PDB file of C-alpha atoms in Angstrom:
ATOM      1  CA  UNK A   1      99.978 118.375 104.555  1.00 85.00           C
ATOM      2  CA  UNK A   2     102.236 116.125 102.646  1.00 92.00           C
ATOM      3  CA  UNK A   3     104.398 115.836 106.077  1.00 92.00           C
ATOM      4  CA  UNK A   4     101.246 114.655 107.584  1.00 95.00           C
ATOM      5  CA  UNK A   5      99.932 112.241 105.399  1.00 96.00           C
ATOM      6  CA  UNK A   6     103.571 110.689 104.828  1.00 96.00           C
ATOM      7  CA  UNK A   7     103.921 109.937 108.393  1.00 96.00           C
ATOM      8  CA  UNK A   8     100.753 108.009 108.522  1.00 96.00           C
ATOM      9  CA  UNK A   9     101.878 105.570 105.521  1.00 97.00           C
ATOM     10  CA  UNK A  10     105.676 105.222 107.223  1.00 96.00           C
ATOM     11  CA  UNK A  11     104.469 102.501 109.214  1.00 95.00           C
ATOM     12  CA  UNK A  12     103.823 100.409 106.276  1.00 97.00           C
ATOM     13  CA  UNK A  13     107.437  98.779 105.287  1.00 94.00           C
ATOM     14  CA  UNK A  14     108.384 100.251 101.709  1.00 93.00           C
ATOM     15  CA  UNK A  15     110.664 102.353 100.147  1.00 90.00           C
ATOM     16  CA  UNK A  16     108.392 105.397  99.304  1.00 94.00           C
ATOM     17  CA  UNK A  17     110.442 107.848 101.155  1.00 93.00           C
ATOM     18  CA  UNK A  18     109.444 111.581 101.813  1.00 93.00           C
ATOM     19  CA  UNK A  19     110.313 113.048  99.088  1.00 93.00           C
ATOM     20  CA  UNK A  20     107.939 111.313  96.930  1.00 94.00           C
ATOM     21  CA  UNK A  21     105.319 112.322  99.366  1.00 95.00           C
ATOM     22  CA  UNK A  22     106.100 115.799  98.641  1.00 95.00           C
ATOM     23  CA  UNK A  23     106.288 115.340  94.323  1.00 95.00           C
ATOM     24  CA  UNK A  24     103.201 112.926  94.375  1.00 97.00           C
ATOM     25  CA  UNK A  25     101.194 115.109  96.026  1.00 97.00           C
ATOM     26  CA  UNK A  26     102.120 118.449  94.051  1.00 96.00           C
ATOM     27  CA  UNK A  27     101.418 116.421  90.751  1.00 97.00           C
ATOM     28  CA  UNK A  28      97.953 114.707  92.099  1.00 98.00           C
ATOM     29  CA  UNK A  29      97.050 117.966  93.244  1.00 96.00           C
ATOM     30  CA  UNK A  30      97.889 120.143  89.811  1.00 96.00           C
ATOM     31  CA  UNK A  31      95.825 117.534  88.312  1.00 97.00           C
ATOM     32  CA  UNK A  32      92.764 118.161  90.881  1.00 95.00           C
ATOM     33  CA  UNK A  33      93.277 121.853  89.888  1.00 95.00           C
ATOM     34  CA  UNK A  34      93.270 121.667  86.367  1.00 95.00           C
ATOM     35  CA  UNK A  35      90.101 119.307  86.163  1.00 96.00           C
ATOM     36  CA  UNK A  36      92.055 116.149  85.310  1.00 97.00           C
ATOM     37  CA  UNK A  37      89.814 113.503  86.359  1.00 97.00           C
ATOM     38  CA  UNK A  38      90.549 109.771  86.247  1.00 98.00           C
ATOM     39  CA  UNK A  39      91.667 106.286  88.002  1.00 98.00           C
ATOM     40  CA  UNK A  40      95.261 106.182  90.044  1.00 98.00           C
ATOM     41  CA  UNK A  41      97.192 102.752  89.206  1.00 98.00           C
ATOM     42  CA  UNK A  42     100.307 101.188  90.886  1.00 98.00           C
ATOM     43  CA  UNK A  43     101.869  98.209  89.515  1.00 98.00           C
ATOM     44  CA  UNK A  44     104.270  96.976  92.089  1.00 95.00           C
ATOM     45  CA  UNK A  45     102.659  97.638  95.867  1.00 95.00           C
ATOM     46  CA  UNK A  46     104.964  95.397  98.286  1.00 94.00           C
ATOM     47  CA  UNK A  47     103.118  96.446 101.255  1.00 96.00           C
ATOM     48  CA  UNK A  48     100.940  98.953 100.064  1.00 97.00           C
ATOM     49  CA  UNK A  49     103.151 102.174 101.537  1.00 98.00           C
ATOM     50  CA  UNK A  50     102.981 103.818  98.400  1.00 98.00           C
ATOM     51  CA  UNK A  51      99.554 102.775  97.225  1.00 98.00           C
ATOM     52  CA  UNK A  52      98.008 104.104 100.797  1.00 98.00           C
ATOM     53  CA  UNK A  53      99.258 107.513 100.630  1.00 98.00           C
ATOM     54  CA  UNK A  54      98.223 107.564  96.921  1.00 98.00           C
ATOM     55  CA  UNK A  55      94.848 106.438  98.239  1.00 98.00           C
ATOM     56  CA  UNK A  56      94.644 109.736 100.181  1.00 98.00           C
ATOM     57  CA  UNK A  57      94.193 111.662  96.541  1.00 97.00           C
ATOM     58  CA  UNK A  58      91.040 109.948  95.156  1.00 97.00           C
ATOM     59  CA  UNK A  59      88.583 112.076  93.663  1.00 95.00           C
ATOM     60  CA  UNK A  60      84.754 111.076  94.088  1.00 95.00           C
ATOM     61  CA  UNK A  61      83.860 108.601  90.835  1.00 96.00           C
ATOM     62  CA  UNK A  62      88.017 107.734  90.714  1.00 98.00           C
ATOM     63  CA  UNK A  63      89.183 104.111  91.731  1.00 98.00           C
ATOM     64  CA  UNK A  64      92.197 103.407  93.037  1.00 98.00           C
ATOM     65  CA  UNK A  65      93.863 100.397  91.240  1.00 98.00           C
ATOM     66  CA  UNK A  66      96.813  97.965  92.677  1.00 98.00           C
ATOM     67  CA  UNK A  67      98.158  95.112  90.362  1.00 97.00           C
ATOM     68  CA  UNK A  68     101.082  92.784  92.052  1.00 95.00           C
ATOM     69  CA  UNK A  69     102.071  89.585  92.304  1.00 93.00           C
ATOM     70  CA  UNK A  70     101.085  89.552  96.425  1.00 92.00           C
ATOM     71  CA  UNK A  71     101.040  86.220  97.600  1.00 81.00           C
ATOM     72  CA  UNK A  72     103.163  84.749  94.843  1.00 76.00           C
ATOM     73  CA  UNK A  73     107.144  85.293  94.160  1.00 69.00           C
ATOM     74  CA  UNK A  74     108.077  87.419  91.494  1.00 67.00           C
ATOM     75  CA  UNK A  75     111.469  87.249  89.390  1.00 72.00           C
ATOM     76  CA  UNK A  76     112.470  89.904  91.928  1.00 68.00           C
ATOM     77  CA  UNK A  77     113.150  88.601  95.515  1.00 66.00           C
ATOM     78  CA  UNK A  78     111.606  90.383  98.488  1.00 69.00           C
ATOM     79  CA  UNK A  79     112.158  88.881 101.946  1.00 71.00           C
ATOM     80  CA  UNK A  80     107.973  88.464 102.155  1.00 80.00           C
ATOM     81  CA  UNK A  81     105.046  88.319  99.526  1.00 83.00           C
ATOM     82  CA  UNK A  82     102.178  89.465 101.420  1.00 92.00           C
ATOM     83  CA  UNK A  83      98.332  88.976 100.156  1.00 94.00           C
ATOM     84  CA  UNK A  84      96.109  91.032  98.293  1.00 96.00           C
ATOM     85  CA  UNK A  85      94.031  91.349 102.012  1.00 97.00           C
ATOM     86  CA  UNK A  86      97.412  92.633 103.522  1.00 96.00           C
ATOM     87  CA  UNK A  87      97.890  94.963 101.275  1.00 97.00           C
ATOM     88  CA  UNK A  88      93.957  96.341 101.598  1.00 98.00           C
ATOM     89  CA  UNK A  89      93.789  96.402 105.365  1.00 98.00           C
ATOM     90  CA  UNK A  90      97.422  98.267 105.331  1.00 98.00           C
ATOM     91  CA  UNK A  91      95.300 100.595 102.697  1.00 98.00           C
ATOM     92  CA  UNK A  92      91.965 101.128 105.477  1.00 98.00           C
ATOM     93  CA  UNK A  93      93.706 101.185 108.473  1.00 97.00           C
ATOM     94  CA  UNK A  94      95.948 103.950 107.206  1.00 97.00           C
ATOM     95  CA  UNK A  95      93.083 105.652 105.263  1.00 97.00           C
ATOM     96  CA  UNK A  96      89.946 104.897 106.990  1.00 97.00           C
ATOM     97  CA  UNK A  97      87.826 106.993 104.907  1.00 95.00           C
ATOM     98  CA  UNK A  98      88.552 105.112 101.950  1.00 96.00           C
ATOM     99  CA  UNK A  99      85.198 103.421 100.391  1.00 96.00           C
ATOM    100  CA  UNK A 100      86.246  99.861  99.580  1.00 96.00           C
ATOM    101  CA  UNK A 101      84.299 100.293  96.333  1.00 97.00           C
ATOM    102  CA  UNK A 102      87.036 102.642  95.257  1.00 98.00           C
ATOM    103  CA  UNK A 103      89.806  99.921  95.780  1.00 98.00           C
ATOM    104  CA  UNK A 104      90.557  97.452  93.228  1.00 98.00           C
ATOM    105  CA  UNK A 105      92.963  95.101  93.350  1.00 98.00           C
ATOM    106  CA  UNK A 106      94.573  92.451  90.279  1.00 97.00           C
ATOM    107  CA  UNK A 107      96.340  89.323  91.243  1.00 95.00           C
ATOM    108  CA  UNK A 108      99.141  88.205  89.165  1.00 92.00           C
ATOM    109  CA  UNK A 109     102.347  89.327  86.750  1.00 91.00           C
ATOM    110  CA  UNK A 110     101.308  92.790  85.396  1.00 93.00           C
ATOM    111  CA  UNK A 111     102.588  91.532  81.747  1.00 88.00           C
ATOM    112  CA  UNK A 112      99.152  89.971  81.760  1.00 89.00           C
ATOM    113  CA  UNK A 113      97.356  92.529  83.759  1.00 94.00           C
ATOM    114  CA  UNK A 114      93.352  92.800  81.911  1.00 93.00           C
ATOM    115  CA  UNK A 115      92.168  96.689  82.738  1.00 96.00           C
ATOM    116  CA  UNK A 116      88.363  96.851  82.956  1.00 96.00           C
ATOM    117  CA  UNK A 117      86.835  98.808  79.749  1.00 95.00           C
ATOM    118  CA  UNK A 118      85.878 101.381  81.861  1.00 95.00           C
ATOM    119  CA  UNK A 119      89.050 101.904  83.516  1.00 97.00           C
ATOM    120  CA  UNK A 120      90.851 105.475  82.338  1.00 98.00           C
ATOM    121  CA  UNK A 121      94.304 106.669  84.201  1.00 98.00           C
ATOM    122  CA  UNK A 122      95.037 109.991  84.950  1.00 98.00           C
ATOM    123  CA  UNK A 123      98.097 109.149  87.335  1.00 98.00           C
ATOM    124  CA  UNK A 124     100.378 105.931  87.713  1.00 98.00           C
ATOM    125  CA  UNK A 125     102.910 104.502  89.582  1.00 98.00           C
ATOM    126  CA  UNK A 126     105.297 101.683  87.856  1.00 98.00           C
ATOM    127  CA  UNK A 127     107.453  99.908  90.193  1.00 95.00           C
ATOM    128  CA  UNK A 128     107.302  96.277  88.879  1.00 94.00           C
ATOM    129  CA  UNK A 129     109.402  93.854  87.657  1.00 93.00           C
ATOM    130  CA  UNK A 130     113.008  95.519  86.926  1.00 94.00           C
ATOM    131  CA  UNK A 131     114.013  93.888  83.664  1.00 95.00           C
ATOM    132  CA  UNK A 132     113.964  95.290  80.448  1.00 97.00           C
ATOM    133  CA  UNK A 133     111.158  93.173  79.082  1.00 97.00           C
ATOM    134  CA  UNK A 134     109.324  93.784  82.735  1.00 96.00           C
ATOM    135  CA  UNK A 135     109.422  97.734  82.665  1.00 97.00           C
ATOM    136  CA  UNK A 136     108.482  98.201  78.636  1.00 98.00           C
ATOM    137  CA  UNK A 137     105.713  95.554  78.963  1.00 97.00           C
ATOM    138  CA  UNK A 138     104.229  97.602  81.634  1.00 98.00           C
ATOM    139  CA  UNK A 139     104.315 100.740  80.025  1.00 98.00           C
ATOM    140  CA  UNK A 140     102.887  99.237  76.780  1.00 97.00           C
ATOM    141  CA  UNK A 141     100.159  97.774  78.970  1.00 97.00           C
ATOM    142  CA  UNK A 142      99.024 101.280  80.294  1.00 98.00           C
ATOM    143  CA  UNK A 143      99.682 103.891  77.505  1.00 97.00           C
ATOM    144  CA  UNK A 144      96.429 103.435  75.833  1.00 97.00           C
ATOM    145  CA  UNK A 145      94.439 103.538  79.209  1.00 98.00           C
ATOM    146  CA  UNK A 146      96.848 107.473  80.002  1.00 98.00           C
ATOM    147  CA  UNK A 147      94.307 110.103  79.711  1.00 98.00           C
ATOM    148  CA  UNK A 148      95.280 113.384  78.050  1.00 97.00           C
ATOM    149  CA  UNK A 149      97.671 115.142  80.917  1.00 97.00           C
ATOM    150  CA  UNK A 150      97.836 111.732  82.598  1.00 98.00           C
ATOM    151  CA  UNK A 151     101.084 111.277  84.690  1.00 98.00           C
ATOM    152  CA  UNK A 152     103.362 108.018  84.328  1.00 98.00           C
ATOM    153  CA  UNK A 153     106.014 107.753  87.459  1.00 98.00           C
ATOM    154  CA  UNK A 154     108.814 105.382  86.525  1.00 97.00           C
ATOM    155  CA  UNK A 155     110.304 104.227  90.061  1.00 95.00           C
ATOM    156  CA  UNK A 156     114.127 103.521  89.823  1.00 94.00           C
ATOM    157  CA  UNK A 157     114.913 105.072  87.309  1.00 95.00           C
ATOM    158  CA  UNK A 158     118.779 105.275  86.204  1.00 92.00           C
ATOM    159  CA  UNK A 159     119.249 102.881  89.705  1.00 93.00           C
ATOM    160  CA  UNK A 160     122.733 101.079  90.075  1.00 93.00           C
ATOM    161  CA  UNK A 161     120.919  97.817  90.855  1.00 93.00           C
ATOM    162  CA  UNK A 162     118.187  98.035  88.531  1.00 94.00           C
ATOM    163  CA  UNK A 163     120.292  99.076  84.995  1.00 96.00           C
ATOM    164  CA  UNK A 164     117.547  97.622  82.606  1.00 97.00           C
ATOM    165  CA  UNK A 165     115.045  99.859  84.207  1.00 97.00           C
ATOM    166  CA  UNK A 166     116.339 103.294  82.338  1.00 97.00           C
ATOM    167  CA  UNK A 167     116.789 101.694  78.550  1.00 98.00           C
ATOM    168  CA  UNK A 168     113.167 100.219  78.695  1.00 98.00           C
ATOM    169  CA  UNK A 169     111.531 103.281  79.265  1.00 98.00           C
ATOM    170  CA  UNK A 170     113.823 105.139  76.934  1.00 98.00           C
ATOM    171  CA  UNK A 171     112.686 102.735  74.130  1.00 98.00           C
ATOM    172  CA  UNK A 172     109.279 103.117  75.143  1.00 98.00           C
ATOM    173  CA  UNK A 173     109.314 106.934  75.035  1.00 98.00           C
ATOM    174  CA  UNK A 174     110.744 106.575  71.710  1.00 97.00           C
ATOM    175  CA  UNK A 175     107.886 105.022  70.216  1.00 97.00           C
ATOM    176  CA  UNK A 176     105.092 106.880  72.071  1.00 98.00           C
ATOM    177  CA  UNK A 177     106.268 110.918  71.635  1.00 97.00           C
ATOM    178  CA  UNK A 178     102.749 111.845  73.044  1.00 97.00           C
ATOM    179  CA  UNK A 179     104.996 111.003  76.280  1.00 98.00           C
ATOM    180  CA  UNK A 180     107.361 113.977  77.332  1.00 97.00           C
ATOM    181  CA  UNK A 181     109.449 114.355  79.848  1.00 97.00           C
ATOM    182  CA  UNK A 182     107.961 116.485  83.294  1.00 96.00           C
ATOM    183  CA  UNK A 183     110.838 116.205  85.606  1.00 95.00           C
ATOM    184  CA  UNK A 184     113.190 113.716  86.520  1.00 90.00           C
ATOM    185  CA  UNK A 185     113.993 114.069  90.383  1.00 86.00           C
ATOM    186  CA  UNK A 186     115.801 112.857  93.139  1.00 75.00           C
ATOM    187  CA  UNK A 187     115.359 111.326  96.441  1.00 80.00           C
ATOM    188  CA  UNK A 188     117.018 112.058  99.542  1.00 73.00           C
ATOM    189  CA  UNK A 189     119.186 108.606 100.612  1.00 69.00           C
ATOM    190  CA  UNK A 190     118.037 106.618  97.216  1.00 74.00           C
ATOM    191  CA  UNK A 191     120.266 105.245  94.600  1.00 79.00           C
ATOM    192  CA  UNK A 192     117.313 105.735  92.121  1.00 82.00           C
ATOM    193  CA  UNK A 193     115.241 108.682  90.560  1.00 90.00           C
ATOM    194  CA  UNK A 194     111.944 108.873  89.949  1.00 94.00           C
ATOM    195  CA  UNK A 195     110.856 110.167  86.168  1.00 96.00           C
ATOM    196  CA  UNK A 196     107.369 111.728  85.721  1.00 98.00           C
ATOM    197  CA  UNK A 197     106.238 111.523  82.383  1.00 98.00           C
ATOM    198  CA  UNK A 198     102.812 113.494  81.032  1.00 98.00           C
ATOM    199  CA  UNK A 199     100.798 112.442  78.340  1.00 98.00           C
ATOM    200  CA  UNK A 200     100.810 115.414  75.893  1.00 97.00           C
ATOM    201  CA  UNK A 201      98.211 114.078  73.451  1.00 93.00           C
ATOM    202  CA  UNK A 202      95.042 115.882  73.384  1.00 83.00           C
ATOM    203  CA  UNK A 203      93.477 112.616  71.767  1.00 66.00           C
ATOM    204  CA  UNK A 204      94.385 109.906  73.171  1.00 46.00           C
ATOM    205  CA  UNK A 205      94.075 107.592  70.419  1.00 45.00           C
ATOM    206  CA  UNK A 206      96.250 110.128  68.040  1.00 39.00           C
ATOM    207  CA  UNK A 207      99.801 109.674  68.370  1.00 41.00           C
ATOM    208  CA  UNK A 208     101.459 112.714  67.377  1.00 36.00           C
ATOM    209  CA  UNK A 209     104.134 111.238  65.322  1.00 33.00           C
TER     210      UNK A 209
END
């Protein structure tokens, strides 16, 4: 299934590779299966490669969130910005069952990202800006939105390239212990891991320190 979907979604430029087909799809799923109900969020689309085959795991009521800079550089250089309608039709032509009213989309840096109220995350995907301040900001901007048994996914984590990216989120899970560790993982021809991080908490406005 995950073989299936993934090939769909290679079209679309990007670095989501196979592998994190196969480990989004076994975490989205053990969240359908336990009840855990909630919005999906990426910070950081590029292209939307990542984003559409997330789109593929929306739950009836769920929304499906992507917050970038699009059309406008970011401190980190990619050869093409593309727009927040790029990014949406690479989203529907992939997934063509996908209701628009289940897509949402936020223009901008995500250190000033503004959540709706209403908006409660069971599962995202951080792949923004790379630099220390970048990463924690992000994760600050999210952890009080992380439902209980919510998943965090850290992209390039411990990467050569990106060495600010590991000591941000370190920090962060220092300060927010209702954060633990689920796996840390690798991926077949990336310099970079991927760390999955579940919310614990069983309130999430106690912290359990």
């Amino acid at each position: 299934d995950a073989i299936q979907l993934y090939l769909r979604v290679e079209k679309i430029p990007g670095f989501f590779n196979y592998d994190d087909a196969q480990h989004f799809q076994l975490v989205l799923r053990m969240q359908t299966l336990m009840g855990v109900t909630g919005d999906l969020l990426e910070i950081g689309s590029w292209q939307g490669r990542s984003a559409s085959f997330m789109s593929f795991y929306i739950q009836p009521g769920e929304k499906l969130i992507v917050s970038d800079v699009f059309s406008t550089p970011a401190n980190d250089v990619y050869p093409e910005y593309p727009s927040v309608e790029d990014v949406k039709a690479n989203i529907i032509k992939t997934n063509p069952n996908i209701a628009v009213s289940q897509l949402m989309f936020l223009e901008g840096n995500s250190a000033s990202m503004k959540l709706p109220p209403d908006v409660n995350i069971r599962f995202a995907h951080v792949d923004g800006g790379h630099s220390f301040q970048e990463c924690y900001q992000d994760l600050i901007n999210i952890a009080p939105r992380m439902i209980p048994n919510g998943v965090v996914v850290i992209d390039d984590y411990d990467h050569p390239d990106w060495p600010e990216v590991k000591p941000a989120t370190d920090t962060w899970l220092k300060e927010h212990l209702q954060f633990r560790i689920l796996c840390e993982l690798n991926r077949n021809v990336a310099k970079g891991k991927k760390l999955y991080l579940i919310n614990t908490a069983s309130d999430n406005h106690n912290d359990p320190r």
